[in-house]
Coordinates of C-alpha atoms and ligand atoms in Angstrom, one line a residue:
X121 CA 27.5 51.8 -3.9
X122 CA 30.0 49.1 -4.8
X123 CA 30.7 50.7 -8.2
X124 CA 34.4 51.1 -8.7
X125 CA 35.2 48.2 -6.4
X126 CA 33.2 45.9 -8.6
X127 CA 34.9 47.1 -11.8
X128 CA 38.4 46.9 -10.4
X129 CA 37.8 43.4 -9.1
X130 CA 37.6 42.3 -12.7
X131 CA 34.5 40.4 -11.8
X132 CA 33.4 37.7 -14.2
X133 CA 30.7 35.2 -14.7
X134 CA 31.0 32.2 -12.4
X135 CA 33.4 33.8 -10.0
X136 CA 31.6 36.5 -8.1
X137 CA 28.8 38.7 -9.3
X138 CA 25.5 37.0 -9.9
X139 CA 22.9 38.9 -12.0
X140 CA 19.8 36.9 -11.5
X141 CA 17.0 39.4 -11.5
X142 CA 18.0 42.3 -13.6
X143 CA 15.5 45.0 -12.8
X144 CA 14.9 47.8 -15.4
X145 CA 13.7 51.1 -14.0
X146 CA 12.7 54.0 -16.4
X147 CA 15.1 56.8 -15.6
X148 CA 12.5 59.5 -16.3
X149 CA 10.4 58.3 -13.4
X150 CA 12.0 59.8 -10.3
X151 CA 9.5 58.2 -8.0
X152 CA 10.5 54.7 -9.2
X153 CA 14.2 55.5 -8.8
X154 CA 13.7 56.5 -5.2
X155 CA 12.0 53.2 -4.5
X156 CA 15.2 51.2 -5.3
X157 CA 16.6 51.0 -1.8
X158 CA 13.5 49.0 -0.8
X159 CA 14.1 46.3 -3.4
X160 CA 16.9 44.7 -1.4
X161 CA 16.4 41.3 -3.0
X162 CA 17.5 42.1 -6.6
X163 CA 21.1 41.6 -7.7
X164 CA 21.1 44.2 -10.4
X165 CA 19.2 47.4 -11.3
X166 CA 19.4 49.0 -14.7
X167 CA 18.5 52.7 -14.9
X168 CA 17.0 52.8 -18.4
X169 CA 17.3 55.5 -21.0
X170 CA 16.1 53.4 -23.9
X171 CA 12.7 51.8 -24.5
X172 CA 11.2 52.5 -21.1
X173 CA 11.6 56.2 -21.6
X174 CA 9.6 58.3 -24.0
X175 CA 11.4 60.2 -26.8
X176 CA 10.4 63.5 -25.1
X177 CA 11.7 62.5 -21.7
X178 CA 15.3 61.3 -22.6
X179 CA 16.9 64.5 -21.3
X180 CA 14.9 64.3 -18.1
X181 CA 16.1 60.7 -17.8
X182 CA 19.8 61.7 -18.1
X183 CA 19.4 64.5 -15.5
X184 CA 17.7 62.0 -13.1
X185 CA 20.5 59.5 -13.6
X186 CA 23.2 62.1 -13.0
X187 CA 21.4 63.3 -9.9
X188 CA 20.6 59.8 -8.6
X189 CA 24.1 58.4 -9.0
X190 CA 25.6 61.4 -7.4
X191 CA 23.2 61.9 -4.5
X192 CA 21.4 58.7 -3.6
X193 CA 23.0 55.6 -5.1
X194 CA 25.4 55.1 -2.2
X195 CA 22.4 53.8 -0.2
X196 CA 22.1 50.8 -2.5
X197 CA 24.5 48.0 -1.8
X198 CA 24.2 46.3 -5.2
X199 CA 25.0 46.7 -8.8
X200 CA 23.7 49.8 -10.4
X201 CA 23.9 50.0 -14.2
X202 CA 22.8 52.3 -17.0
X203 CA 21.1 51.3 -20.2
X204 CA 21.9 53.8 -22.9
X205 CA 20.2 54.2 -26.3
X206 CA 21.4 52.2 -29.3
X207 CA 24.6 53.5 -30.9
X208 CA 22.6 54.1 -34.1
X209 CA 20.0 56.3 -32.4
X210 CA 19.8 60.1 -32.3
X211 CA 20.3 60.0 -28.6
X212 CA 23.7 58.4 -28.5
X213 CA 25.9 61.5 -28.4
X214 CA 24.1 62.9 -25.3
X215 CA 24.2 59.4 -23.7
X216 CA 27.9 59.0 -24.2
X217 CA 28.5 62.4 -22.7
X218 CA 26.5 61.4 -19.6
X219 CA 28.4 58.1 -19.3
X220 CA 31.8 60.0 -19.5
X221 CA 30.6 62.5 -16.9
X222 CA 29.6 59.6 -14.7
X223 CA 32.4 57.1 -15.5
X224 CA 33.4 56.3 -11.9
X225 CA 29.9 55.7 -10.6
X226 CA 28.4 53.2 -13.1
X227 CA 28.9 49.6 -12.3
X228 CA 28.1 48.3 -15.7
X229 CA 27.0 49.7 -19.0
X230 CA 24.0 48.0 -20.7
X231 CA 24.0 48.6 -24.5
X232 CA 20.8 47.7 -26.5
X233 CA 20.4 46.6 -30.1
X234 CA 24.1 45.7 -30.8
X235 CA 23.9 44.6 -34.4
X236 CA 27.5 44.5 -35.5
X237 CA 31.1 44.5 -34.6
X238 CA 31.2 48.0 -35.8
X239 CA 28.7 49.1 -33.1
X240 CA 31.1 47.9 -30.5
X241 CA 34.1 49.6 -32.1
X242 CA 32.3 52.8 -32.5
X243 CA 31.2 52.9 -28.9
X244 CA 34.7 52.0 -27.6
X245 CA 36.1 54.7 -29.7
X246 CA 33.7 57.3 -28.4
X247 CA 34.2 56.3 -24.8
X248 CA 37.9 56.6 -25.0
X249 CA 40.9 54.4 -25.9
X250 CA 41.3 52.9 -22.4
X251 CA 37.8 51.6 -22.2
X252 CA 37.5 49.8 -18.9
X253 CA 33.7 49.6 -18.7
X254 CA 31.9 46.5 -17.7
X255 CA 29.5 45.9 -20.5
X256 CA 26.4 43.9 -21.1
X257 CA 25.0 44.0 -24.6
X258 CA 21.5 43.1 -26.0
X259 CA 21.0 40.7 -28.8
X260 CA 17.8 41.9 -30.4
X261 CA 17.9 41.2 -34.2
X262 CA 18.4 38.4 -36.6
X263 CA 21.7 39.9 -37.7
X264 CA 22.9 40.2 -34.1
X265 CA 22.0 36.6 -33.4
X266 CA 23.8 35.2 -36.5
X267 CA 26.9 37.3 -35.9
X268 CA 26.9 37.0 -32.1
X269 CA 30.2 35.2 -31.8
X270 CA 32.1 37.9 -33.7
X271 CA 30.3 40.6 -31.8
X272 CA 31.3 39.1 -28.5
X273 CA 34.9 38.5 -29.6
X274 CA 35.1 42.2 -30.4
X275 CA 33.2 43.3 -27.3
X276 CA 35.5 41.3 -25.1
X277 CA 38.6 42.8 -26.6
X278 CA 37.4 46.4 -26.1
X279 CA 35.4 46.2 -22.9
X280 CA 35.1 44.0 -19.8
X281 CA 32.3 41.9 -21.3
X282 CA 29.9 40.7 -18.7
X283 CA 26.8 39.4 -20.4
X284 CA 24.3 39.3 -23.2
X285 CA 20.6 40.0 -22.7
X286 CA 18.1 38.4 -25.1
X287 CA 15.9 41.3 -26.3
X288 CA 13.0 39.0 -27.2
X289 CA 10.4 41.6 -28.3
X290 CA 12.5 43.5 -30.8
X291 CA 14.0 40.2 -32.0
X292 CA 10.6 38.8 -32.7
X293 CA 9.7 41.7 -34.9
X294 CA 13.0 41.7 -36.7
X295 CA 13.0 37.9 -37.3
X296 CA 9.5 38.1 -38.8
X297 CA 7.8 36.0 -36.1
X298 CA 4.2 36.3 -37.2
X299 CA 2.4 38.4 -34.7
X300 CA 3.4 38.2 -31.0
X301 CA 5.1 35.1 -29.8
X302 CA 3.1 32.8 -27.6
X303 CA 3.2 32.8 -23.8
X304 CA 5.3 29.6 -23.9
X305 CA 7.7 31.5 -26.3
X306 CA 8.4 28.3 -28.3
X307 CA 9.1 30.4 -31.4
X308 CA 12.1 31.8 -29.5
X309 CA 13.7 28.5 -28.5
X310 CA 16.5 28.6 -31.1
X311 CA 17.5 32.2 -30.3
X312 CA 17.5 31.6 -26.6
X313 CA 19.6 28.4 -26.9
X314 CA 22.0 30.0 -29.3
X315 CA 22.6 32.9 -27.0
X316 CA 23.4 30.5 -24.1
X317 CA 25.7 28.4 -26.2
X318 CA 27.6 31.3 -27.7
X319 CA 28.0 33.0 -24.3
X320 CA 29.7 29.8 -23.1
X321 CA 32.6 30.5 -25.5
X322 CA 33.4 33.6 -23.4
X323 CA 34.4 33.0 -19.8
X324 CA 32.8 36.2 -18.6
X325 CA 29.6 36.4 -20.6
X326 CA 26.5 35.8 -18.6
X327 CA 23.5 34.8 -20.7
X328 CA 20.5 36.8 -19.4
X329 CA 17.1 35.7 -20.5
X330 CA 14.1 37.5 -22.0
X331 CA 11.7 39.7 -20.2
X332 CA 8.2 38.3 -19.3
X333 CA 6.1 41.3 -20.1
X334 CA 2.8 40.0 -18.8
X335 CA 4.0 41.1 -15.4
X336 CA 0.9 40.2 -13.5
X337 CA 1.1 36.5 -14.5
X338 CA 3.5 35.3 -11.8
X339 CA 2.9 31.6 -12.5
X340 CA 3.8 32.0 -16.1
X341 CA 6.9 34.0 -15.1
X342 CA 8.0 31.2 -12.7
X343 CA 7.6 28.6 -15.4
X344 CA 9.6 30.6 -18.0
X345 CA 12.3 31.6 -15.4
X346 CA 12.8 28.0 -14.3
X347 CA 13.0 26.9 -18.0
X348 CA 15.6 29.6 -18.7
X349 CA 17.6 28.5 -15.7
X350 CA 17.5 24.8 -16.8
X351 CA 18.7 25.8 -20.3
X352 CA 21.7 27.6 -18.9
X353 CA 20.7 31.2 -18.5
X354 CA 22.1 32.8 -15.4
X355 CA 19.5 35.5 -15.0
X356 CA 16.5 37.2 -16.4
X357 CA 15.4 40.8 -17.3
X358 CA 12.5 41.9 -15.1
X359 CA 10.4 45.0 -15.3
X360 CA 8.3 45.0 -12.1
X361 CA 9.3 44.5 -8.4
X362 CA 6.9 41.7 -8.0
X363 CA 8.9 39.7 -10.6
X364 CA 12.1 40.0 -8.6
X365 CA 11.7 37.3 -5.9
X366 CA 10.5 34.7 -8.4
X367 CA 13.4 35.3 -10.7
X368 CA 16.0 35.4 -7.9
X369 CA 14.7 32.1 -6.7
X370 CA 14.6 30.4 -10.1
X371 CA 18.3 31.3 -10.7
X372 CA 19.5 30.3 -7.3
X373 CA 20.8 26.8 -6.7
X374 CA 18.8 24.7 -4.3
X375 CA 20.1 23.7 -0.9
X376 CA 20.3 20.1 -2.2
X377 CA 22.4 21.2 -5.2
X378 CA 24.8 23.2 -3.0
X379 CA 25.4 20.3 -0.7
X380 CA 25.9 18.0 -3.7
X381 CA 28.4 20.4 -5.3
X382 CA 30.4 21.0 -2.1
X383 CA 30.7 17.2 -1.4
X384 CA 31.6 16.5 -5.0
X385 CA 34.4 19.1 -5.1
X386 CA 35.8 17.8 -1.8
X387 CA 35.7 14.2 -3.1
X388 CA 37.3 15.3 -6.4
X389 CA 40.2 17.0 -4.6
X390 CA 40.7 14.1 -2.3
X391 CA 40.8 11.5 -5.1
X392 CA 43.1 13.6 -7.2
X393 CA 45.5 14.4 -4.4
X394 CA 45.6 11.1 -2.5
X395 CA 45.0 8.6 -5.3
X396 CA 45.9 10.5 -8.5
X397 CA 42.5 9.7 -9.9
X398 CA 40.6 12.1 -12.3
X399 CA 37.5 9.8 -12.5
X400 CA 35.8 8.0 -9.6
X401 CA 32.4 7.0 -8.3
X402 CA 30.5 9.5 -6.2
X403 CA 27.7 8.6 -3.7
X404 CA 27.9 5.0 -4.9
X405 CA 26.6 5.5 -8.5
X406 CA 27.7 8.6 -10.4
X407 CA 30.9 8.6 -12.4
X408 CA 32.6 11.9 -11.7
X409 CA 35.1 13.5 -14.0
X410 CA 36.0 17.1 -15.1
X411 CA 32.6 18.1 -16.6
X412 CA 30.8 17.3 -13.4
X413 CA 33.5 19.1 -11.4
X414 CA 32.9 22.2 -13.6
X415 CA 29.2 21.9 -13.0
X416 CA 29.7 21.7 -9.2
X417 CA 31.9 24.8 -9.2
X418 CA 29.4 26.6 -11.3
X419 CA 26.6 25.8 -8.8
X420 CA 28.7 27.1 -5.9
X421 CA 29.6 30.2 -7.8
X422 CA 25.9 31.0 -8.4
X423 CA 25.1 30.5 -4.7
X424 CA 24.5 33.8 -2.9
Ligands
1VU686 O1 3.5 51.6 -4.7 P1 4.1 52.8 -5.3 O2 3.2 53.6 -6.1 O3 5.0 53.6 -4.4 O4 5.2 52.1 -6.5 C1 4.7 51.4 -7.5 C2 5.6 51.6 -8.7 O5 6.1 52.9 -8.8 C3 6.7 50.6 -8.4 N1 7.4 50.1 -9.6 C4 8.7 50.2 -9.8 N2 9.7 50.7 -9.1 C5 10.9 50.6 -9.7 N3 11.1 50.0 -10.9 C6 10.2 49.5 -11.6 N4 10.4 48.9 -12.8 C7 8.8 49.5 -11.1 N5 7.7 49.1 -11.5 C8 6.8 49.4 -10.6 O6 6.1 49.5 -7.7 C9 4.8 49.9 -7.1 C10 3.7 49.0 -7.7 O7 3.7 49.3 -9.1 P2 2.3 49.1 -10.0 O8 1.9 47.6 -9.8 O9 1.3 50.1 -9.6 O10 2.9 49.3 -11.4 P3 2.9 50.6 -12.3 O11 1.6 50.8 -13.0 O12 3.4 51.7 -11.5 O13 4.0 50.3 -13.4 C11 3.8 49.2 -14.3 C12 5.0 49.3 -15.3 C13 5.0 48.1 -16.2 C14 4.7 50.5 -16.2 C15 6.3 49.5 -14.5 O14 6.5 48.3 -13.8 C16 7.5 49.8 -15.4 O15 7.6 51.0 -15.8 N6 8.4 48.9 -15.6 C17 9.6 49.1 -16.4 C18 9.3 49.2 -17.8 C19 10.6 49.2 -18.6 O16 11.6 49.4 -18.1 N7 10.5 48.9 -19.9 C20 11.6 48.8 -20.8 C21 12.4 47.5 -20.6 S1 11.6 46.1 -21.2 C22 12.1 46.1 -22.8 O17 12.9 46.9 -23.2 C23 11.5 45.1 -23.8 C24 10.1 45.0 -23.8

């Protein structure tokens, strides 16, 4: 496993570590854990202790994670993360103990239902004063969405903040969306776009889109994943192996885009160096300046 190497590299959004398909695996299900080496095409797996695990199976989940990370995870050459329970839950003390026992072998800590700045301070305090964990947090309530900027400011001062996952299902209930949201999820447009925009204020924070729980509907998944990518999300939570290739593809730049980005960066550097120009015409029609240069760098950073 690339665990400590990833953490020490100070990885951050845009520079190295893509998290396109973020696959959640219930930690209480040993059989599912042992299947992970076969899912070679997912960037990131999250061993879940929260909603995917029954109340009565939380301790089994912790024991499985401990065993898995100590015995088997070295066979998996990609990011392995753990999702703990919410800091306000009855399970948090046992989860924190597990994380401390495992500290060198977790690539990134996923923290659900972060509602306030105080949640982040509490967790950092419990994990220790020199808190060097990579952290992805979930925005799953109206309060969390409204206060997201402050929460991320605090999170990035206490942890190595890596991303925000939109927890759409809990958010819908909390925000009072009447009944279940529709398949198109138009009720969630504001929340999704606010998360992307707020993440952009923080260099390292990847916006990770909502889960598509109707996991057998692969056409619907493709549509929603492509929409999320177009809106600026960098990845998407997935719950089933069949969802992985569709989501990985949706969040990967096309060959056309990669060639465009490479040529644009070369042209920018040439114009800047040889002619002292920061704006010029590219491929005969497009005016290039700094924003397009940033876009081109972003595309190349997202390329596998
Ligand atoms: O072919 P095999 O029997 O060897 O394997 C099955 C199955 O075990 C495996 N598989 C998985 N392996 C690892 N991670 C997974 N998440 C996963 N899902 C399935 O793939 C083979 C085919 O599976 P299947 O089509 O027979 O599906 P199952 O009936 O086994 O499982 C379906 C569910 C949805 C229950 C399963 O995919 C699952 O548990 N997914 C994760 C659920 C989860 O983590 N929920 C919490 C996160 S979502 C959230 O918090 C907001 C709503």
